[in-house]
Amino acid sequence: MFDFFSKLFGREKSSNIAKERLQLVLIHDRNDISPETLEHIRVDMIKTLKKYLEIDEKGIEMELERKNRSVALVANIPLKTMNRPLRGQKKK
Amino acid sequence: MDCRVIVVTSGKGGVGKTTTTANLAVALASAGHKVVAIDGDVGLRNLDVIMGLENRIVYTLVDVIEGNCRLNQAMIKDKRNENLFMIPTAQSRTKDAVTSEQMTALCNELRKEFDYVLVDSPAGIEAGFRNSAAGADEALVVVTPEVSAVRDADRIIGLLESMEKAPIRLIINRIRPDMVKRGEMLDIQDVLDILAVELVGVIPDDESIVISANKGEPLTFSGDSLAAKAFANIANRIRGIETPFLELKAEPVGFFRRLFGGK
């Protein structure tokens, strides 16, 4: 929301950008999880998930998120949906 | 009083550790305490030039440790203040010339004679930093309001915590009130929110600091610039004297502030 408004009403202040970037980088630093490690986890996770599910690899989002005082690894893994024709229609 | 050994550190280089060490040493000595400042940066010494004592070095910290001289032979007595001493380090040696144990022993020896021992730590998080912090009770972390410096300060604070230094207190250096006002520089509260550590002082970006380094005369010897006042205030807070923070304002001073008496 903030991003939206700052884009709408002009440039975001660089001090805010600095603060946001710092907060993100420090989540990685403090938990000793580098972006490289996260990438390795992603590759391994995809390998495992593919045994069971058809997943959309390109759509995977995975990041560390801070919630109050704790940090969570949050992943959003979309499944591949079959491009099925519309059901319940008269056959042509 | 019991001697306090304080390491001045930062993680990132070039944020003002040596300038801070020199100015606080002078300010504490001016307040009547017996102070020694130690250059902990073996191989890249600079406390000598910042304090203007580079021409008086005969022996160094490494000479003391290797038994080439007695401790008081390496201590340079500052002629400008009888309470002030400096121990230089070796320029032609590397960080491994001093161990943590040797540094601790040296600090403990100095405790018998001084009220304050300030150790100027090298940049980085390796042996040089660990050795210079080894003998210290407490720590001052110097940071500038930049992403890189704050990130490194966060790392250093974690390491100091694991070394059980306390208190660990923060000095924010080179604040530019005009840029903060425009939203183009992290402000004091931003840095404190991120680092979650006690603030002991804020130093404005001030050209008088460059000039004093050119001359080898720490600002706190003369004391009329804003930065000199900021350092003197930090020294007071270290001594346990409650001191209000300087109001750092963007120039020019606004009409309303002038009208309603903000100094």
XYZ file of C-alpha atoms in Angstrom:
355
model
C 0.000 0.000 0.000
C 2.769 2.361 0.967
C 4.585 1.495 -2.230
C 1.489 2.209 -4.205
C 1.006 5.668 -2.725
C 4.648 6.634 -2.915
C 4.670 5.642 -6.569
C 1.483 7.547 -7.134
C 2.615 10.712 -5.406
C 6.221 10.685 -6.492
C 9.469 9.074 -5.609
C 9.882 7.083 -2.394
C 12.356 8.658 -0.012
C 15.726 6.922 -0.148
C 15.882 6.699 3.658
C 12.786 4.475 3.560
C 14.340 2.356 0.850
C 17.474 2.071 2.991
C 15.466 0.990 6.028
C 13.475 -1.611 4.121
C 16.577 -3.045 2.467
C 18.376 -3.173 5.790
C 15.527 -4.955 7.522
C 15.457 -7.583 4.809
C 19.200 -8.132 4.666
C 19.405 -8.357 8.458
C 16.767 -11.093 8.562
C 19.156 -13.160 6.454
C 22.266 -12.104 8.390
C 20.830 -12.679 11.844
C 19.420 -16.093 11.028
C 22.524 -17.076 9.134
C 20.493 -17.961 6.061
C 22.090 -16.470 2.997
C 20.201 -15.985 -0.251
C 22.457 -18.755 -1.652
C 21.261 -21.173 1.032
C 17.695 -20.223 0.313
C 18.259 -21.004 -3.364
C 19.661 -24.446 -2.454
C 16.614 -25.101 -0.289
C 14.375 -24.087 -3.154
C 16.067 -26.508 -5.567
C 15.886 -29.400 -3.075
C 12.305 -28.607 -2.211
C 11.248 -28.596 -5.835
C 12.911 -31.989 -6.315
C 10.959 -33.444 -3.395
C 7.629 -31.857 -4.260
C 7.841 -33.006 -7.869
C 7.699 -36.600 -6.669
C 4.174 -35.997 -5.462
C 2.782 -32.961 -7.215
C 2.807 -31.194 -10.490
C 4.062 -27.787 -9.527
C 4.590 -24.591 -11.426
C 8.305 -24.071 -10.802
C 8.404 -20.585 -12.258
C 5.665 -19.364 -9.956
C 7.320 -20.378 -6.695
C 7.827 -17.573 -4.195
C 9.950 -18.237 -1.178
C 11.259 -15.759 1.347
C 12.002 -15.088 4.974
C 9.344 -12.974 6.590
C 9.370 -11.259 9.910
C 6.215 -11.521 11.938
C 6.402 -9.564 15.155
C 9.480 -10.998 16.815
C 9.750 -14.293 14.976
C 10.952 -15.114 11.515
C 9.221 -17.559 9.182
C 10.242 -19.139 5.944
C 7.187 -18.579 3.785
C 6.745 -20.394 0.501
C 4.006 -20.066 -2.041
C 4.006 -23.026 -4.410
C 1.411 -22.917 -7.165
C 0.261 -26.209 -8.638
C 0.035 -26.706 -12.353
C -3.601 -26.730 -13.297
C -4.579 -28.773 -16.284
C -5.814 -26.697 -19.115
C -9.115 -28.467 -19.118
C -11.931 -27.389 -21.392
C -14.923 -25.858 -19.748
C -17.100 -28.533 -18.208
C -20.824 -28.915 -18.544
C -20.967 -27.645 -22.073
C -22.700 -29.243 -24.985
C -20.338 -31.172 -27.178
C -19.966 -29.540 -30.545
C 37.402 4.557 40.824
C 37.586 1.161 39.181
C 39.193 1.260 35.800
C 36.953 0.727 32.792
C 38.341 -0.824 29.635
C 36.293 0.181 26.591
C 36.768 -1.057 23.034
C 35.757 1.301 20.210
C 34.669 -0.739 17.232
C 32.398 -0.774 14.161
C 32.819 -3.669 11.777
C 32.973 -1.443 8.732
C 36.088 0.627 8.159
C 36.156 4.372 7.747
C 33.198 5.230 9.951
C 35.191 7.119 12.572
C 36.495 4.692 15.201
C 39.892 6.322 15.524
C 38.497 9.859 15.577
C 36.021 8.772 18.247
C 38.707 7.071 20.329
C 40.975 10.124 20.173
C 38.245 12.636 20.983
C 36.783 10.622 23.837
C 40.224 10.021 25.308
C 40.892 13.771 25.282
C 37.438 14.596 26.675
C 37.731 12.061 29.507
C 41.226 13.291 30.344
C 39.981 16.890 30.319
C 37.351 15.851 32.857
C 40.190 14.880 35.184
C 40.396 11.140 34.583
C 43.619 9.355 33.869
C 43.203 7.911 30.386
C 45.216 5.750 28.019
C 44.218 5.195 24.401
C 45.589 2.066 22.737
C 45.893 1.598 18.993
C 44.589 -1.911 18.398
C 45.067 -1.857 14.650
C 48.401 -3.651 14.184
C 49.815 -2.953 10.731
C 47.493 -0.034 9.962
C 48.047 2.263 12.868
C 46.415 5.670 12.761
C 45.588 6.714 16.301
C 49.081 8.267 16.454
C 48.431 10.633 13.536
C 44.881 11.496 14.590
C 46.177 12.452 18.039
C 49.213 14.200 16.550
C 51.690 12.009 18.420
C 53.294 10.232 15.443
C 56.680 11.872 15.958
C 56.996 10.668 19.516
C 56.855 6.927 18.955
C 59.897 5.020 20.207
C 58.390 1.694 21.261
C 55.064 0.089 20.425
C 52.512 -2.264 21.903
C 54.210 -5.140 20.057
C 57.561 -4.233 21.652
C 55.930 -4.453 25.082
C 54.425 -7.831 24.290
C 57.676 -9.186 22.871
C 59.603 -7.937 25.893
C 61.714 -5.387 24.008
C 60.722 -2.645 26.431
C 58.743 -1.979 29.588
C 55.118 -0.938 29.389
C 55.738 2.643 30.459
C 58.419 3.062 27.796
C 55.796 2.521 25.083
C 53.319 4.893 26.708
C 53.446 8.332 25.136
C 52.506 11.068 27.561
C 50.491 13.744 25.820
C 52.010 17.147 26.577
C 48.670 18.862 26.071
C 47.044 17.067 29.004
C 48.896 15.449 31.862
C 46.168 12.820 32.331
C 46.389 11.576 28.755
C 48.539 8.742 27.396
C 48.669 6.816 24.126
C 50.133 3.420 23.297
C 50.869 3.090 19.580
C 50.991 -0.214 17.778
C 53.486 -1.530 15.243
C 53.078 -0.474 11.626
C 55.376 -3.086 10.072
C 53.723 -6.121 11.662
C 50.546 -8.106 11.142
C 47.522 -8.840 13.312
C 49.013 -12.105 14.595
C 51.741 -10.195 16.473
C 49.307 -9.852 19.403
C 47.098 -12.552 20.906
C 43.879 -12.140 22.871
C 45.602 -13.379 26.027
C 48.429 -10.862 25.637
C 45.970 -8.044 25.044
C 43.939 -9.026 28.102
C 47.071 -9.172 30.247
C 48.136 -5.747 29.001
C 44.728 -4.205 29.751
C 44.775 -5.724 33.227
C 48.199 -4.220 33.841
C 46.899 -0.810 32.775
C 43.879 -1.107 35.084
C 46.205 -0.569 38.050
C 47.201 2.860 36.809
C 44.316 4.320 34.806
C 40.652 5.277 35.140
C 39.869 4.608 31.481
C 41.544 2.409 28.882
C 40.172 3.004 25.376
C 41.089 0.484 22.693
C 40.752 1.547 19.054
C 39.778 -1.638 17.240
C 40.581 -2.428 13.607
C 37.771 -2.809 11.079
C 36.600 -6.320 10.373
C 35.410 -9.217 12.484
C 38.525 -11.366 12.457
C 41.425 -11.848 14.836
C 42.385 -8.167 14.947
C 38.959 -7.186 16.211
C 38.742 -10.098 18.622
C 42.160 -9.372 20.088
C 41.511 -5.693 20.588
C 38.178 -6.450 22.250
C 39.560 -9.280 24.393
C 40.580 -7.183 27.384
C 37.579 -4.843 27.306
C 34.630 -4.769 29.711
C 32.369 -2.677 27.537
C 32.061 -1.541 23.938
C 31.242 1.522 21.899
C 30.012 0.746 18.404
C 30.471 3.526 15.869
C 28.104 3.569 12.919
C 27.222 5.979 10.122
C 23.650 6.242 8.816
C 24.345 4.046 5.785
C 23.050 0.615 4.851
C 26.511 -0.967 4.765
C 27.674 0.488 8.090
C 24.445 -0.422 9.912
C 24.569 -3.966 8.579
C 28.160 -4.397 9.768
C 27.341 -2.813 13.127
C 24.585 -5.380 13.574
C 27.096 -8.157 13.033
C 29.623 -6.638 15.427
C 26.981 -6.134 18.127
C 26.137 -9.846 17.885
C 29.805 -10.777 18.263
C 30.319 -8.383 21.191
C 27.263 -9.888 22.872
C 28.673 -13.390 22.483
C 31.933 -12.091 23.994
C 29.839 -10.854 26.925
C 30.805 -7.202 26.645
C 28.370 -4.940 28.472
C 27.178 -2.355 28.083
C 27.374 -2.192 24.303
C 26.465 1.329 23.273
C 26.046 3.050 19.945
C 27.528 6.224 18.514
C 25.953 7.462 15.292
C 28.525 9.453 13.366
C 28.247 11.792 10.370
C 24.580 12.597 10.651
C 23.544 15.274 8.153
C 20.408 16.914 9.524
C 19.578 18.498 6.157
C 19.545 15.096 4.443
C 17.574 13.482 7.272
C 15.014 16.258 6.969
C 14.633 15.602 3.245
C 14.192 11.896 3.933
C 17.395 11.038 2.107
C 19.313 9.725 5.112
C 18.433 7.169 7.787
C 17.591 9.075 10.935
C 18.606 8.269 14.493
C 15.373 6.437 15.266
C 15.622 4.292 12.109
C 19.090 3.122 13.130
C 18.009 2.463 16.729
C 14.914 0.542 15.585
C 17.086 -1.709 13.477
C 19.995 -2.244 15.866
C 18.048 -2.282 19.164
C 20.972 -1.028 21.216
C 21.470 1.857 23.630
C 22.423 5.187 22.040
C 25.253 7.070 23.725
C 25.755 9.866 21.218
C 25.256 11.415 17.819
C 28.013 13.259 15.976
C 27.046 15.640 13.177
C 28.967 15.532 9.927
C 31.269 18.470 10.489
C 34.178 19.731 8.445
C 35.974 20.656 11.657
C 36.647 16.915 12.079
C 38.576 16.815 8.809
C 40.501 19.920 9.805
C 41.371 18.524 13.224
C 42.617 15.315 11.601
C 44.743 17.386 9.223
C 46.366 19.072 12.192
C 46.547 16.118 14.549
C 44.592 17.996 17.193
C 41.472 16.220 18.432
C 38.535 18.635 18.514
C 37.849 18.092 22.175
C 41.061 19.962 23.027
C 39.485 23.249 21.944
C 35.840 22.347 22.083
C 33.823 25.044 20.347
C 32.523 23.151 17.306
C 29.269 21.222 17.372
C 31.124 17.942 16.872
C 33.426 18.758 19.803
C 30.378 19.330 21.997
C 28.884 16.068 20.811
C 32.057 14.173 21.776
C 32.245 15.944 25.142
C 28.620 14.953 25.785
C 29.395 11.321 24.992
C 32.312 11.428 27.418
C 29.925 12.743 30.086
C 27.416 9.977 29.420
C 30.196 7.409 29.652
C 31.115 8.931 33.020
C 27.513 8.387 34.086
C 26.460 12.015 33.917
C 23.039 12.405 32.350
C 23.442 14.764 29.415
C 20.711 15.863 27.010
C 21.311 15.097 23.343
C 22.283 18.029 21.125
C 19.537 19.204 18.886
C 20.926 18.745 15.415
C 18.977 20.881 13.019
C 18.984 21.417 9.324
C 20.248 24.884 8.431
C 18.915 27.457 7.960
C 16.897 27.563 11.121
C 13.185 27.883 10.362
C 11.174 30.972 11.105
C 8.949 29.333 13.711
C 11.818 27.821 15.583
C 13.518 31.187 15.743
C 10.292 32.746 16.903
C 9.633 30.203 19.618
C 13.101 30.091 20.975
C 14.667 26.797 19.890
C 18.364 27.377 20.348
